[in-house]
Structures are given as structure tokens and as C-alpha cells.
Coordinates of C-alpha atoms and ligand atoms in Angstrom, one line a residue:
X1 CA 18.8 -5.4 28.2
X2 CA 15.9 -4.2 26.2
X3 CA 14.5 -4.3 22.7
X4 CA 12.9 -1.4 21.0
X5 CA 12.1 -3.0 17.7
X6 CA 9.7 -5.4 17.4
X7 CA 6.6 -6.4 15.3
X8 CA 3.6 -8.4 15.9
X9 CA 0.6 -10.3 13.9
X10 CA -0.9 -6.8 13.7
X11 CA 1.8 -6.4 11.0
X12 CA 4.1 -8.9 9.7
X13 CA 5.3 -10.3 12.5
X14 CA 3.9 -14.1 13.6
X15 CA 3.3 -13.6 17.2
X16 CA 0.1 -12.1 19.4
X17 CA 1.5 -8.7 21.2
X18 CA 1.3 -10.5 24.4
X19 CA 3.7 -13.7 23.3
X20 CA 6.0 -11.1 22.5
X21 CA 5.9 -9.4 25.6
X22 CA 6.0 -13.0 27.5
X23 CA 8.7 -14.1 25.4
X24 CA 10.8 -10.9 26.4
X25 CA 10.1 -11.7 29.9
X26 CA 11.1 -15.2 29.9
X27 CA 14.4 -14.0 28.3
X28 CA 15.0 -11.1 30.8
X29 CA 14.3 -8.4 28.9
X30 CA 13.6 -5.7 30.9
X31 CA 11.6 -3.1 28.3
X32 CA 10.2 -4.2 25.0
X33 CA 8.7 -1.4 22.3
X34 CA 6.4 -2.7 19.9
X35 CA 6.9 -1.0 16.3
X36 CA 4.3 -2.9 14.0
X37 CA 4.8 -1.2 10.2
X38 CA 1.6 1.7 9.9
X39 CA -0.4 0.7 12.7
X40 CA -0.9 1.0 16.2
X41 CA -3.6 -1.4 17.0
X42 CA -2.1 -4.1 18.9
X43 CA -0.7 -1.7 21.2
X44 CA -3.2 -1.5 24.4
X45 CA -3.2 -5.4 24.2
X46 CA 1.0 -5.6 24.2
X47 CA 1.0 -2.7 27.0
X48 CA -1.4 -4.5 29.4
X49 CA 0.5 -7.7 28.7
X50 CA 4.4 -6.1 29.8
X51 CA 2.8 -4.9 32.6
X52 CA 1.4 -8.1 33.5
X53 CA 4.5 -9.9 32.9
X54 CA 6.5 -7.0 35.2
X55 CA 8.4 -5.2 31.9
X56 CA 8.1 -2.2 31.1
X57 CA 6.2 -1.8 27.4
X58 CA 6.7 1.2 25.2
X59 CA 4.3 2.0 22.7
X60 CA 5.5 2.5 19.8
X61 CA 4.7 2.1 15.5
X62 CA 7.0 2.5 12.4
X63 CA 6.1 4.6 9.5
X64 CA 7.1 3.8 5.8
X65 CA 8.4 7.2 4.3
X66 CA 8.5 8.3 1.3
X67 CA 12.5 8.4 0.1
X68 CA 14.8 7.1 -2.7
X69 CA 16.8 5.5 -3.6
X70 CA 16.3 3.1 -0.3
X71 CA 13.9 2.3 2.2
X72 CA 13.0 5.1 4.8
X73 CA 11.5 3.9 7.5
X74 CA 10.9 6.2 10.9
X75 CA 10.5 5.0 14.6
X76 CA 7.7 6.7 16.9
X77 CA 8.6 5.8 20.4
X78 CA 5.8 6.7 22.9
X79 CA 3.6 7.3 20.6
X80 CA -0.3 8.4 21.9
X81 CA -2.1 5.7 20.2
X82 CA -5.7 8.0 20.6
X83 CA -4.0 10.8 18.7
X84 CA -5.9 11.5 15.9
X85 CA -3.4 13.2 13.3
X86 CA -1.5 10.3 13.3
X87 CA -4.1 7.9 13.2
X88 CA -5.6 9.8 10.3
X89 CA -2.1 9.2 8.4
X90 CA -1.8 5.5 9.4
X91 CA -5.0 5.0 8.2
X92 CA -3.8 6.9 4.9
X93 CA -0.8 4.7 4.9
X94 CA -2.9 1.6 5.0
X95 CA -5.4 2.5 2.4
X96 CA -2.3 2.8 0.2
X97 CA -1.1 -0.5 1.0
X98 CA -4.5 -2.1 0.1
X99 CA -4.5 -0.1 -3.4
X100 CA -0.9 -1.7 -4.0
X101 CA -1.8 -4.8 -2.9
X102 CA -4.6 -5.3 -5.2
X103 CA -2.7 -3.7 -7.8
X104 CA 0.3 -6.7 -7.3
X105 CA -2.4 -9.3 -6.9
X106 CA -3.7 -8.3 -10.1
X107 CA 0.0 -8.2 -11.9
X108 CA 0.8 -11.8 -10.2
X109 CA -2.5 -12.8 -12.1
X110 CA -1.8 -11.7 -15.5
X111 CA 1.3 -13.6 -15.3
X112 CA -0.5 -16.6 -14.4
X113 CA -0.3 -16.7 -10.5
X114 CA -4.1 -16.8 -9.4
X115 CA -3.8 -15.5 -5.4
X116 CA -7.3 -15.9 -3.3
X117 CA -7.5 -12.2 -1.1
X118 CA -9.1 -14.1 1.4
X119 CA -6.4 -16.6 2.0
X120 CA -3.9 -13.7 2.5
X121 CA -5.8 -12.1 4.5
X122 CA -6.3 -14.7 6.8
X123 CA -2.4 -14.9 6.5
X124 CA -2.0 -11.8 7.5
X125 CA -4.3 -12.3 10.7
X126 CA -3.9 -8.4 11.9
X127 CA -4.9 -5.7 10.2
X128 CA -1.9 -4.8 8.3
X129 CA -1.2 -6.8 4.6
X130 CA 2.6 -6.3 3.6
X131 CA 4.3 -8.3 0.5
X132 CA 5.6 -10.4 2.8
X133 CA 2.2 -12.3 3.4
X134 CA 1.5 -12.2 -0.7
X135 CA 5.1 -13.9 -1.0
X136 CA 3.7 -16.3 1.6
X137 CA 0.8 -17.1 -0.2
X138 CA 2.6 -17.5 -3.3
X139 CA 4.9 -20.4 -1.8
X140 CA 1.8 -21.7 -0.4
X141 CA 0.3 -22.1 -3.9
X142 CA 3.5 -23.5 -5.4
X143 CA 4.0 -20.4 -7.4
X144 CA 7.8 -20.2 -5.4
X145 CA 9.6 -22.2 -3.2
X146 CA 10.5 -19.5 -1.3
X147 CA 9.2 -16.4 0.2
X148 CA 12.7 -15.0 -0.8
X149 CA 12.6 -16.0 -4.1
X150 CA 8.8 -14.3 -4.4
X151 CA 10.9 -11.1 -3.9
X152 CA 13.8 -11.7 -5.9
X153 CA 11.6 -12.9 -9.1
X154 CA 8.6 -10.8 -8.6
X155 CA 8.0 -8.8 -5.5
X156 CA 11.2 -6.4 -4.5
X157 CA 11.3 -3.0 -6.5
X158 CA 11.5 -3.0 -9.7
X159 CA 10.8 -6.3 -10.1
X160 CA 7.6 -7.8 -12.5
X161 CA 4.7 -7.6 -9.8
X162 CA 6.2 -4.3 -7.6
X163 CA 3.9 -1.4 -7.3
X164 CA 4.4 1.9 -5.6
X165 CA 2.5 2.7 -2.4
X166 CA 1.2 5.6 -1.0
X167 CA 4.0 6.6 1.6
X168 CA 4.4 10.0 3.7
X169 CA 7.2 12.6 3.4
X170 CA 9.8 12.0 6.3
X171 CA 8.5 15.7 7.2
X172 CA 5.1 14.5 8.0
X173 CA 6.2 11.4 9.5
X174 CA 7.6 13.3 12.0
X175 CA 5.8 15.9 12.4
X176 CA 3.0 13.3 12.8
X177 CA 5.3 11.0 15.2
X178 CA 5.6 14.4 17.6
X179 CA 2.5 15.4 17.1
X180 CA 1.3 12.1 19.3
X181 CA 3.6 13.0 21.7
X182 CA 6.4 10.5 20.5
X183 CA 10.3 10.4 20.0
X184 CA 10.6 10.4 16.4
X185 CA 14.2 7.7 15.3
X186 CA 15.5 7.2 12.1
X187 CA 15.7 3.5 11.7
X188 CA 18.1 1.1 10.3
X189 CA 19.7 4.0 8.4
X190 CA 21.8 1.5 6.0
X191 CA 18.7 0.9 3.8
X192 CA 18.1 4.8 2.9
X193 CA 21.0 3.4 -0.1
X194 CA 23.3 6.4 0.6
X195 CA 27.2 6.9 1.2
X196 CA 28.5 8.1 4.7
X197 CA 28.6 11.8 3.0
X198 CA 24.9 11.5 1.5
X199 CA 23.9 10.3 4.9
X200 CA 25.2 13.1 6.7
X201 CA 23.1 15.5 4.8
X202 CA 19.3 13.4 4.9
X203 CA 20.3 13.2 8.6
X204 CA 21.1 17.3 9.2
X205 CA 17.8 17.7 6.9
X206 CA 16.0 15.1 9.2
X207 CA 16.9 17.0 12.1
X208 CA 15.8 20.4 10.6
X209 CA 12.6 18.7 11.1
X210 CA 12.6 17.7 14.6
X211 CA 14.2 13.8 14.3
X212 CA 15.5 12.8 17.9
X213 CA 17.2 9.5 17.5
X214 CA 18.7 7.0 15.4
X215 CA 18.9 3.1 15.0
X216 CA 22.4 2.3 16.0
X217 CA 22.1 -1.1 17.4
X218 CA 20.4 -3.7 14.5
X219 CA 21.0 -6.9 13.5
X220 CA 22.5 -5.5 10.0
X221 CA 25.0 -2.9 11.4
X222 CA 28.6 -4.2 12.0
X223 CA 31.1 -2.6 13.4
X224 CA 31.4 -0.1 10.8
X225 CA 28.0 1.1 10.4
X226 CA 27.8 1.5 14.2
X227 CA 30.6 3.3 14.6
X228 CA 29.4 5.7 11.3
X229 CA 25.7 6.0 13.0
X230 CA 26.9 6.8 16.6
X231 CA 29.2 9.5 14.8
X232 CA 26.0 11.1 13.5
X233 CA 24.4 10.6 16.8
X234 CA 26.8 12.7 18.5
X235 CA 26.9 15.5 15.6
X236 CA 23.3 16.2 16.0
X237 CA 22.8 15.3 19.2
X238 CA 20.9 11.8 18.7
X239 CA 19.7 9.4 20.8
X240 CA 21.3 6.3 19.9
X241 CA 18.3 3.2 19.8
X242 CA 18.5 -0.5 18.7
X243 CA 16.4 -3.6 18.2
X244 CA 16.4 -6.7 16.6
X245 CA 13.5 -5.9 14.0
X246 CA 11.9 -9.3 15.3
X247 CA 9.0 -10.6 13.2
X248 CA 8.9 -14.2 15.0
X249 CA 8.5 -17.2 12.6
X250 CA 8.2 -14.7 9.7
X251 CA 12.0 -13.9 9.9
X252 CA 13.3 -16.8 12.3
X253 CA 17.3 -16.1 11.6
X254 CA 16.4 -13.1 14.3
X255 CA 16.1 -13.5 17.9
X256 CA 14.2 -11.4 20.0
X257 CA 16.5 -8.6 22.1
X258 CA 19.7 -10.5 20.2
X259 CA 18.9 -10.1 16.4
X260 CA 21.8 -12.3 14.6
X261 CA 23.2 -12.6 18.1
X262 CA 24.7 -9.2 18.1
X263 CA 22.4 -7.0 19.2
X264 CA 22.7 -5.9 22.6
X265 CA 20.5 -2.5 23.8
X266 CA 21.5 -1.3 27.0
X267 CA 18.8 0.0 29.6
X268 CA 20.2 3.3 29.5
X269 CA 19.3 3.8 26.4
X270 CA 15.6 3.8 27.4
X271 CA 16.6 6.7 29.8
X272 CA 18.1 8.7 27.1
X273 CA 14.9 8.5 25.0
X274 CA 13.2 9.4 28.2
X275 CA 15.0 12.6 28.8
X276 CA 14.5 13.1 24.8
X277 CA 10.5 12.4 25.9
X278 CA 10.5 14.8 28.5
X279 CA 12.2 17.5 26.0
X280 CA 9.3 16.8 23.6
X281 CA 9.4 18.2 19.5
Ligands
AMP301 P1 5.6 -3.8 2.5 O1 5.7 -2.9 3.7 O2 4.3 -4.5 2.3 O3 6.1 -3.1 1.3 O4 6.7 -5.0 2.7 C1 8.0 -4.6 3.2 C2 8.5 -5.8 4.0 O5 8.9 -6.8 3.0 C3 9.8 -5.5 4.7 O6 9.6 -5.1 6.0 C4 10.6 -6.8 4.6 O7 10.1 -7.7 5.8 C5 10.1 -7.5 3.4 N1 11.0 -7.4 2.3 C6 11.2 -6.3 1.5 N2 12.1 -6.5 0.6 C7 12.5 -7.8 0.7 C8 13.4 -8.7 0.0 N3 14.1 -8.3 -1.1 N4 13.5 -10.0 0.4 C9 12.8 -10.4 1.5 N5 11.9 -9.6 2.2 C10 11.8 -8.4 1.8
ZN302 ZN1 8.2 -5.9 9.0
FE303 FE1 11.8 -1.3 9.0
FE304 FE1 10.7 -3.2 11.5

């Protein structure tokens, strides 16, 4: 069993890279990727720790795209974390983040929520700041009493503190994913917002541009949505991935490698992205 979805402090997930990788041990896992959101900093940390702890580690990051009416979000297994192009756009990516961060501080402010930057940041402990440590914060201050209710009331999109970030087109995010010698994987297709049909078409599109796999196994995707994805997977030749999207204490209804208890990744599933690997862009 593996897990190619993880995140760590480094973005919003709670634990070091090398808890995760002991924790994944300790379980039996036998390969762990770690996908922090725009950034691939704690990744020579979390590879030296799997290969202490005798799993195999897979670098990895996850890139926000830009895409409506849902959430895009794109894997990048084996990514080169030295390569410079996509360094240069996660560093883009984060820059945006910091703008839109600021910018929701700011709106929380003028409607009477007074947030320190400091004390998020020191929330955030990596080097990545998402809404999720602002809605943190926010409960901390009393301003909630719930990081879910921080998002409902004032932090989702559209709501009264959302701002836009700077996000890259799938195209580049690919493009950028193979251009450090990754496997570029649609993930958790379900939040893109779209109908089977729509679906079909991003995908085909997606795959115009050199996508190589899709999120099959998640803790969101029933039976149905499996069943839909691996369709896809077979039409345009996927690789079919999965992971629990574990963030640790930030998200604790997820279990590492298990997700709500019904994720389970196969090992050959790392061997298909490895022949995908060996294919290249
Ligand atoms: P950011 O990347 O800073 O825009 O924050 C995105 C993260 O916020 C996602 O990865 C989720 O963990 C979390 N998130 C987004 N929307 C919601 C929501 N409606 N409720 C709770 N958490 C959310
Ligand atoms: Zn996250
Ligand atoms: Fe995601
Ligand atoms: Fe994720």
C-alpha cells in the first residue's frame, strides 16, 4: 500500500516531512509522495527521512491552476526540485498568495477582525500561508468557533473576505511539471465543478497538453466517481493515482494511506507512474 498525496508543515499540513515519512512506516506503507500546495522545500528533508525509515519517498508538489468554476489543482510526481522553470513559477505562485493574503487580512480588518501577520505566520511554520492558517487564527482570536465556519462566513469564494490569487494556466502547470522532469496528474477531479460530459472534454484538452495521470483513488470519490475517473483513465490512456490528501492535525477526519478509511493505493500503481516516468512529456 502506498500514499501519493500528502502535505506537510511546509504547506498546510501539521507534521515535519520526516513524521510523515515515520508515520507511513510505522503503518506499513511502502512509498509515500509528498505534494505540499506550491512549494517544494521540504522535499530533500522528507526524501532523506523514507530512505532512512526503508520506504521509498517520491518527490513530489501540487500546483493551484487557474480554472472555473472549481478548484484545479495538478499533481507533479518526481518532480526535480533544482529545476529552475518550475521554481521560478512556485515562487510566482507564492508571491500571489502573499498579495491575497494581505489583501484578506486587510478585508477581515475592515470588518472588525484585527489578525497579527506574525501570529499566522508562526501558524503556518513552513513557508507556505494558505486560508487555512488565517481561518486558524481567526478561531484563535475568537473571531469563529470554527475553522469551518471562517470559510463558510468569510473565507470560501465568494464569500466577504475571499480574494483572487495569482494562479497558473493548467498549460503552464504542466508544461512546468514536465519541464522538471515530473509525471504531471490531474487531481481530485470532482472539485473542477463539472458534469461527466464537461469533464470529458477539460480532460481530452488536458491531455493535448501532455497530462499523464489522474486522481482516482481519494478520500471524496465513491464508487461512482471512481468508476467515472478510471473510465477517463482508460480513454486517454491515464495513469490511475490516489492518496488520502493528508494534512495531519489540520484535517484529522483523514488518515494517512486510508483517507475516510477508503482509500487504498496499490503498489502497482507506483510502477505504472514509473513506466509513465520513463516515457517522459
Ligand atoms: P489556499 O490554497 O490558501 O487558497 O487554501 C486552500 C485550502 O483551504 C484547501 O486546500 C483546503 O484545505 C482549504 N479550504 C478551501 N475551501 C474550504 C472550505 N470551504 N472549507 C474548509 N476548508 C477549505
Ligand atoms: Zn492543503
Ligand atoms: Fe488539492
Ligand atoms: Fe492536497
Amino acid at each position: 500500500m502506498i500514499d501519493l498525496h500528502t502535505h506537510s508543515v511546509f504547506s498546510d499540513g501539521s507534521l515535519m516531512p520526516e513524521t510523515l515519512a515515520e508515520k507511513a512506516a510505522e503503518m506499513g506503507l511502502s512509498a509515500l509522495a509528498l505534494t505540499d500546495h506550491d512549494t517544494t522545500a521540504g522535499v530533500p528533508q522528507f526524501l532523506a527521512a523514507c530512505a532512512r525509515c526503508g520506504i521509498e519517498g517520491i518527490p513530489g508538489v501540487e500546483i493551484s491552476a487557474d480554472f472555473s468554476p472549481g478548484t484545479m489543482h495538478l499533481l507533479g510526481f518526481f518532480v526535480d526540485p533544482e529545476a529552475q522553470s518550475l521554481q521560478e513559477a512556485l515562487a510566482r505562485l507564492r508571491t500571489g498568495r502573499e498579495k491575497r493574503n494581505r489583501k484578506i487580512v486587510e478585508k477581515l480588518a475592515s470588518l472588525g477582525m484585527q489578525l497579527e501577520w506574525d501570529a499566522i505566520k508562526v501558524l503556518a511554520g513552513g513557508d507556505v500561508v494558505g486560508r487555512p492558517h488565517i481561518a486558524e487564527a481567526m478561531v484563535n482570536c475568537g473571531y469563529v468557533n470554527s475553522r469551518q465556519k471562517a470559510f463558510q462566513r468569510f473565507l470560501r469564494r465568494g464569500a466577504a473576505a475571499y480574494e483572487e490569487r495569482y494562479r497558473l494556466s493548467p498549460e503552464v502547470g504542466i508544461t512546468r511539471i514536465c519541464d522538471a522532469g515530473g509525471v504531471p496528474v490531474l487531481a481530485h477531479p470532482f472539485t473542477l465543478g463539472l458534469s461527466f460530459r464537461k469533464l470529458r472534454a477539460c480532460v481530452a484538452d488536458l491531455v493535448e497538453h501532455g497530462l499523464a495521470g489522474i486522481e482516482v483513488f481519494y478520500p471524496e470519490h465513491g464508487a461512482e466517481r471512481r468508476s467515472w475517473y478510471t473510465e477517463l483513465a482508460k480513454t486517454f490512456n491515464l495513469v490511475m493515482t490516489g492518496g488520502s490528501d493528508f494534512h495531519g492535525a489540520a484535517n484529522p477526519a483523514i488518515a494517512l494511506g486510508r483517507g475516510f478509511g477508503n482509500v487504498f493505493v496499490s503498489d502497482s500503481v507506483l510502477v505504472a507512474l514509473r513506466e509513465r516516468l520513463l516515457i517522459g512529456c
